[in-house]
Coordinates of C-alpha atoms in Angstrom, one line a residue:
X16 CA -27.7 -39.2 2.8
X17 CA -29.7 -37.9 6.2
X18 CA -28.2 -38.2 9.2
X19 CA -29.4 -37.0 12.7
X20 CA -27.4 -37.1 16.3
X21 CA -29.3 -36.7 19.2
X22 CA -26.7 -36.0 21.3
X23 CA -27.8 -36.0 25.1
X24 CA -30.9 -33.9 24.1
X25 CA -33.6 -36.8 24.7
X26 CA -33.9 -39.4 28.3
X27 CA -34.4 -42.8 27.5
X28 CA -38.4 -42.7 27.4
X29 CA -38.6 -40.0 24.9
X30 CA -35.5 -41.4 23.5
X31 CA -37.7 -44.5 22.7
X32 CA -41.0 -42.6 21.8
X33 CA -39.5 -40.8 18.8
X34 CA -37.3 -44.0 17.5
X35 CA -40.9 -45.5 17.5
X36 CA -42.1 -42.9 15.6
X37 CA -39.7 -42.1 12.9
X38 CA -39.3 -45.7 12.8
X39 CA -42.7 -45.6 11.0
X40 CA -42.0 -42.9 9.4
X41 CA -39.1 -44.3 7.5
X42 CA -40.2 -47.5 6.4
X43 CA -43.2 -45.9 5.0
X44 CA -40.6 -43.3 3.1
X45 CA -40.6 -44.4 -0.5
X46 CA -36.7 -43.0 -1.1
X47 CA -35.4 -44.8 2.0
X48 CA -36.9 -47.8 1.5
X49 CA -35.5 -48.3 -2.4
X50 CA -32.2 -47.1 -1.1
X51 CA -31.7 -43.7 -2.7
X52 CA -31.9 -42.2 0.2
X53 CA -29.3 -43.3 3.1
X54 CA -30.5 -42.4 6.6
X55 CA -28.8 -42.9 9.8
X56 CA -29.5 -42.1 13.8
X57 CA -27.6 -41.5 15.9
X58 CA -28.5 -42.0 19.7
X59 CA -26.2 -41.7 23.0
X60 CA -24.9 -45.2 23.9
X61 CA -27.7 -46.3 26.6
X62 CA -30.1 -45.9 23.6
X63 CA -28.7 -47.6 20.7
X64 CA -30.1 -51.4 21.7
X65 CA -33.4 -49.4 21.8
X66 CA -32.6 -47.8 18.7
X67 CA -31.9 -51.2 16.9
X68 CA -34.6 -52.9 18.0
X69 CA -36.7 -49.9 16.7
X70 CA -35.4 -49.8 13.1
X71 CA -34.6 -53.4 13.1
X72 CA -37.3 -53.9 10.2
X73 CA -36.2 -50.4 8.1
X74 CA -33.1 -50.0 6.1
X75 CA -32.1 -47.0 8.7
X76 CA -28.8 -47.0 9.9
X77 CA -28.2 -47.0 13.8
X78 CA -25.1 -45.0 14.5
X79 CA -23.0 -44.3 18.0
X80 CA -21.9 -40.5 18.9
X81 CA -18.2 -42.0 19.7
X82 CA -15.7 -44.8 19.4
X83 CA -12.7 -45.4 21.9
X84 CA -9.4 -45.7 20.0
X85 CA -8.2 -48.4 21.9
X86 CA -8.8 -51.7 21.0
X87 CA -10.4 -54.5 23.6
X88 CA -8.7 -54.3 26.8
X89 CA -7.7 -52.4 30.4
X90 CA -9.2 -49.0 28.6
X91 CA -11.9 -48.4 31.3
X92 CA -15.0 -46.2 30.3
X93 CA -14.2 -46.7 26.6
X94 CA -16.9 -48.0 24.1
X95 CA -14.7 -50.3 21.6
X96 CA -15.4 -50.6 18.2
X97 CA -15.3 -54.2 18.3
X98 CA -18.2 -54.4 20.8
X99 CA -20.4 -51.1 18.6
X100 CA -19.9 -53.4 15.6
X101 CA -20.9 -56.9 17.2
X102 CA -24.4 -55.7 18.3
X103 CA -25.0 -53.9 14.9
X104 CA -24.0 -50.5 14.5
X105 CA -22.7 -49.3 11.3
X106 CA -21.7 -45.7 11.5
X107 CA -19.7 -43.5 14.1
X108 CA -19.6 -40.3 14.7
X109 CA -15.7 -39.0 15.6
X110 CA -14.2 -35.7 16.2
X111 CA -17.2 -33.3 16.6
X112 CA -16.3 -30.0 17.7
X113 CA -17.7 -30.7 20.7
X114 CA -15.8 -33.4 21.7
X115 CA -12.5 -31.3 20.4
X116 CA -13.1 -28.7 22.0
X117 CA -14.5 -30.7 25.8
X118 CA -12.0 -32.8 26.0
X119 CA -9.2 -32.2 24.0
X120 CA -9.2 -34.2 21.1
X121 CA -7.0 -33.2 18.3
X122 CA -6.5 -34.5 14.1
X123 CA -4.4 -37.1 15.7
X124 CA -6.7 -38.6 18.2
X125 CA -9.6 -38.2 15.2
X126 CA -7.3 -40.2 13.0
X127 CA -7.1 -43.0 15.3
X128 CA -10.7 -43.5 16.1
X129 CA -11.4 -43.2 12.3
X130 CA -9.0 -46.0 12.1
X131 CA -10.6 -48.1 15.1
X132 CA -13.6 -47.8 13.1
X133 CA -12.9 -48.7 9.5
X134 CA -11.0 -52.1 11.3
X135 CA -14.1 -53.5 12.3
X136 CA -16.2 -52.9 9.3
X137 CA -17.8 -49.0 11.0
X138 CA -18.3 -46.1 8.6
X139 CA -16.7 -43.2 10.7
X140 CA -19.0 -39.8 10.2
X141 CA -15.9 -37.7 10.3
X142 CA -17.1 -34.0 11.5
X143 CA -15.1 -31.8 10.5
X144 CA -14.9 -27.6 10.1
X145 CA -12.8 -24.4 10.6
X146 CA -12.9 -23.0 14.2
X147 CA -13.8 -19.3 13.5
X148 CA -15.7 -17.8 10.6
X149 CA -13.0 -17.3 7.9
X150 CA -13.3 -16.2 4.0
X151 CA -14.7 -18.9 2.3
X152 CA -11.0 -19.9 -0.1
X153 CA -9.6 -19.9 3.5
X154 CA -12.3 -22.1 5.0
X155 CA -11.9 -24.7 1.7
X156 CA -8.5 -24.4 1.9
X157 CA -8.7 -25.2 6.0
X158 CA -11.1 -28.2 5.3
X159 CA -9.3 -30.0 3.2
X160 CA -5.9 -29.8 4.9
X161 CA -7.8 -31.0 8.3
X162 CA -9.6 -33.6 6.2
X163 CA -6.3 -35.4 5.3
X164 CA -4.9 -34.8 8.6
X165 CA -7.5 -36.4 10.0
X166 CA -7.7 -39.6 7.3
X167 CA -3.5 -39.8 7.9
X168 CA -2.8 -43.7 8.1
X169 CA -6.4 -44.6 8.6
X170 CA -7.3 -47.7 6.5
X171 CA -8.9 -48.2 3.6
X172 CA -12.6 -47.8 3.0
X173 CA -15.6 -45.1 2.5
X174 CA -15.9 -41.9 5.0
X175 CA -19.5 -39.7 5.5
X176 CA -17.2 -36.2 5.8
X177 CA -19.8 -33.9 7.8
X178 CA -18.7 -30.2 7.1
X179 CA -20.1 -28.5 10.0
X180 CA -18.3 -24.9 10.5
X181 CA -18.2 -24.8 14.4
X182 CA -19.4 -21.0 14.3
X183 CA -22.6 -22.6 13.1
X184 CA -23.6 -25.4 15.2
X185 CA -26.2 -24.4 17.6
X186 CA -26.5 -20.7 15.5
X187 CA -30.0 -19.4 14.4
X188 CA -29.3 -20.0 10.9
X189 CA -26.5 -22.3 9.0
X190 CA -23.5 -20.9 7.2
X191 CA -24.7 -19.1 3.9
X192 CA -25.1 -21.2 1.2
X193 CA -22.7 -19.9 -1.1
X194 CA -19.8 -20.3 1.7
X195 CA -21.5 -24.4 2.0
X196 CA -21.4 -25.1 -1.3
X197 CA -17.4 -24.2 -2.2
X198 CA -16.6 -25.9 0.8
X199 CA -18.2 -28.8 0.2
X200 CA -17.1 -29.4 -3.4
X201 CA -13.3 -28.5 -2.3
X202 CA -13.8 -31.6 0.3
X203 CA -15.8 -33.7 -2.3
X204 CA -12.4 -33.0 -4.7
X205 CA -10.6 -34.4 -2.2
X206 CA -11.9 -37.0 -1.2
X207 CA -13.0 -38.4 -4.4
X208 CA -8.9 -37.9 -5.4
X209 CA -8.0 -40.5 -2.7
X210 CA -8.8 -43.7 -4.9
X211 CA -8.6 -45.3 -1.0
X212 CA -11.8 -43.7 -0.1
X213 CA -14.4 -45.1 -2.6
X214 CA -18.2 -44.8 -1.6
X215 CA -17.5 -41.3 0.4
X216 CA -19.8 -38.8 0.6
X217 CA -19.8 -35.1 1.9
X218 CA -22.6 -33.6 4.0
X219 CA -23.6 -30.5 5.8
X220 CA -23.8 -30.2 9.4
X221 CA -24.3 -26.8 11.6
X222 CA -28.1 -25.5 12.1
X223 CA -29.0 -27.5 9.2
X224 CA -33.3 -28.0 8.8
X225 CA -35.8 -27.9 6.1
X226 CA -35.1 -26.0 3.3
X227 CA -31.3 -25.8 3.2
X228 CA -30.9 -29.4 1.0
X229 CA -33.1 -28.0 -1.9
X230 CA -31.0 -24.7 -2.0
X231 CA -27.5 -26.5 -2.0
X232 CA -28.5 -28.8 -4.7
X233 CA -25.9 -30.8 -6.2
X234 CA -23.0 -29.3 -4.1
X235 CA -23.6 -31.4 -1.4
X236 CA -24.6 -35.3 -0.3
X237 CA -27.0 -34.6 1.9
X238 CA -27.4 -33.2 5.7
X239 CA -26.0 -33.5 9.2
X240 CA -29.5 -32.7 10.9
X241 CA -29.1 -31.6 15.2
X242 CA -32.4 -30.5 17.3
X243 CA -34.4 -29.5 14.1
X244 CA -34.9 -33.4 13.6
X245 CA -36.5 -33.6 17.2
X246 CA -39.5 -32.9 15.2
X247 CA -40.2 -35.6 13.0
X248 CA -42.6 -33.5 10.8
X249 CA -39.6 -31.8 9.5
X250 CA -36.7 -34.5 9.6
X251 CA -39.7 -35.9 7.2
X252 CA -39.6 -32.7 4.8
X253 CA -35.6 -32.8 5.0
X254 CA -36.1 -37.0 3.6
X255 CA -38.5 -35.3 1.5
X256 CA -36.4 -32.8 -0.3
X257 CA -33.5 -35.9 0.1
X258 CA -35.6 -37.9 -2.0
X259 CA -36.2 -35.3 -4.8
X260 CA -32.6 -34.7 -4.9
X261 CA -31.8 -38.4 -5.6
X262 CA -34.5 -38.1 -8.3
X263 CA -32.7 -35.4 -9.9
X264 CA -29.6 -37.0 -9.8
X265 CA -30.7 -40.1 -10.8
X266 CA -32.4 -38.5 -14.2
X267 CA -29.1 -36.5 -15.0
X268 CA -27.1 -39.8 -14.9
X269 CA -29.8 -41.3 -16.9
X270 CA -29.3 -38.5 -19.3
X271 CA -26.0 -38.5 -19.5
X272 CA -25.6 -42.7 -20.3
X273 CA -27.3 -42.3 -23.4
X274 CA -26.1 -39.3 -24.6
X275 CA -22.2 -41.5 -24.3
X276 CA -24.2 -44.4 -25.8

């Protein structure tokens, strides 16, 4: 899985101008056309109609950078999940560090949202990640206590968990790729443990651009992509090494069936 936020990096025109072009891009990608790999956007809310319209004819998912907690009602300024979900937008991103750290939103707050989400049929990309850089048992250990936290009374139903270590995000390089992969496959434990949560997957957010996928191999479901997908040359090159990972996968499974048969 490939995901990109765009956060409030692009205005509407450009904003438009590169969902044009990656729209072309994808449904001319062998792996996301046949489904192995999962790609979503994810555009500020003025551009998501845009977005749709764009990658109406592709199998890319059109995602929104938040969800209100509230349901329908005198919440003014809020974006309901009811409303994201009736003009066709499947994932959400909730509780980036960002938006913890701006304005205050806690596990609690995440939880709700999450749950606001998975009610109306919204695959929550749950962002998650330790605040300072910490040993890397620590940061697993972290992870997966704030990953439950944050999944406390939310409903059934599959979660994309996006590991992004906020000492990371925005950084000239991501976290080292040692510290990634334990991480990753303590969350991936988890969250394949929680028979609740079937379908989940765990990516990698935090200056994460071509390169890194290939390295963390099997450790990891795929990428969290920020400002290095701006450039649709290498968001193309991350689908790329996507796409050769699913291959991989896909042959090791194949392996494995008929060495059990």
């Amino acid at each position: 899985m490939v995901g990109v936020s765009l956060k409030t990096y692009f205005g509407h025109e450009r904003a438009h101008a590169w969902f044009a072009d990656v729209a072309i891009r994808a449904a001319g990608h062998p792996a996301v056309t046949d489904g192995s790999v999962r790609f979503f956007v994810i555009p500020t809310y003025l551009q998501i109609p845009t977005a749709l319209a764009a990658f109406a004819n592709t199998p890319v998912l059109v995602g929104a950078q938040d969800v209100s907690q509230h349901p329908p009602g005198a919440y003014t300024g809020e974006i309901t999940a009811a409303e994201l979900a009736e003009i066709g937008v499947q994932v959400a991103e909730i509780g980036h560090a960002e938006r913890r750290r701006l304005f205050d939103e806690t596990d609690t707050v995440t939880a709700a949202k999450a749950a606001a989400a998975l009610t109306h049929g919204i695959t929550p990309v749950l962002c998650i990640g330790e605040a300072e850089r910490l040993g890397t048992p620590a940061a697993a250990l972290a992870n997966v206590e704030q990953l439950a936290a944050n999944l406390e009374n939310v409903p059934a139903g599959p979660v994309i968990v996006a590991y992004e270590p906020v000492w990371a995000i925005g950084a000239a390089e991501p976290a080292p790729d040692d510290h990634i992969a334990a991480v990753t496959r303590a969350l991936r434990a988890a969250i394949d443990a929680d028979p609740t949560r079937t379908g989940s997957v765990v990516i990698y957010g935090g200056s994460a651009g071509p390169g890194l996928l290939t390295r963390l191999g099997d450790s990891v479901d795929g990428l969290f992509l920020g400002r290095f997908a701006h450039d649709p040359d290498a968001l193309v090159a991350v689908l790329d090494e996507a796409s050769a990972l699913a291959s991989t996968r896909g042959a090791s499974a194949t392996s494995s069936a008929r060495v059990d048969a």
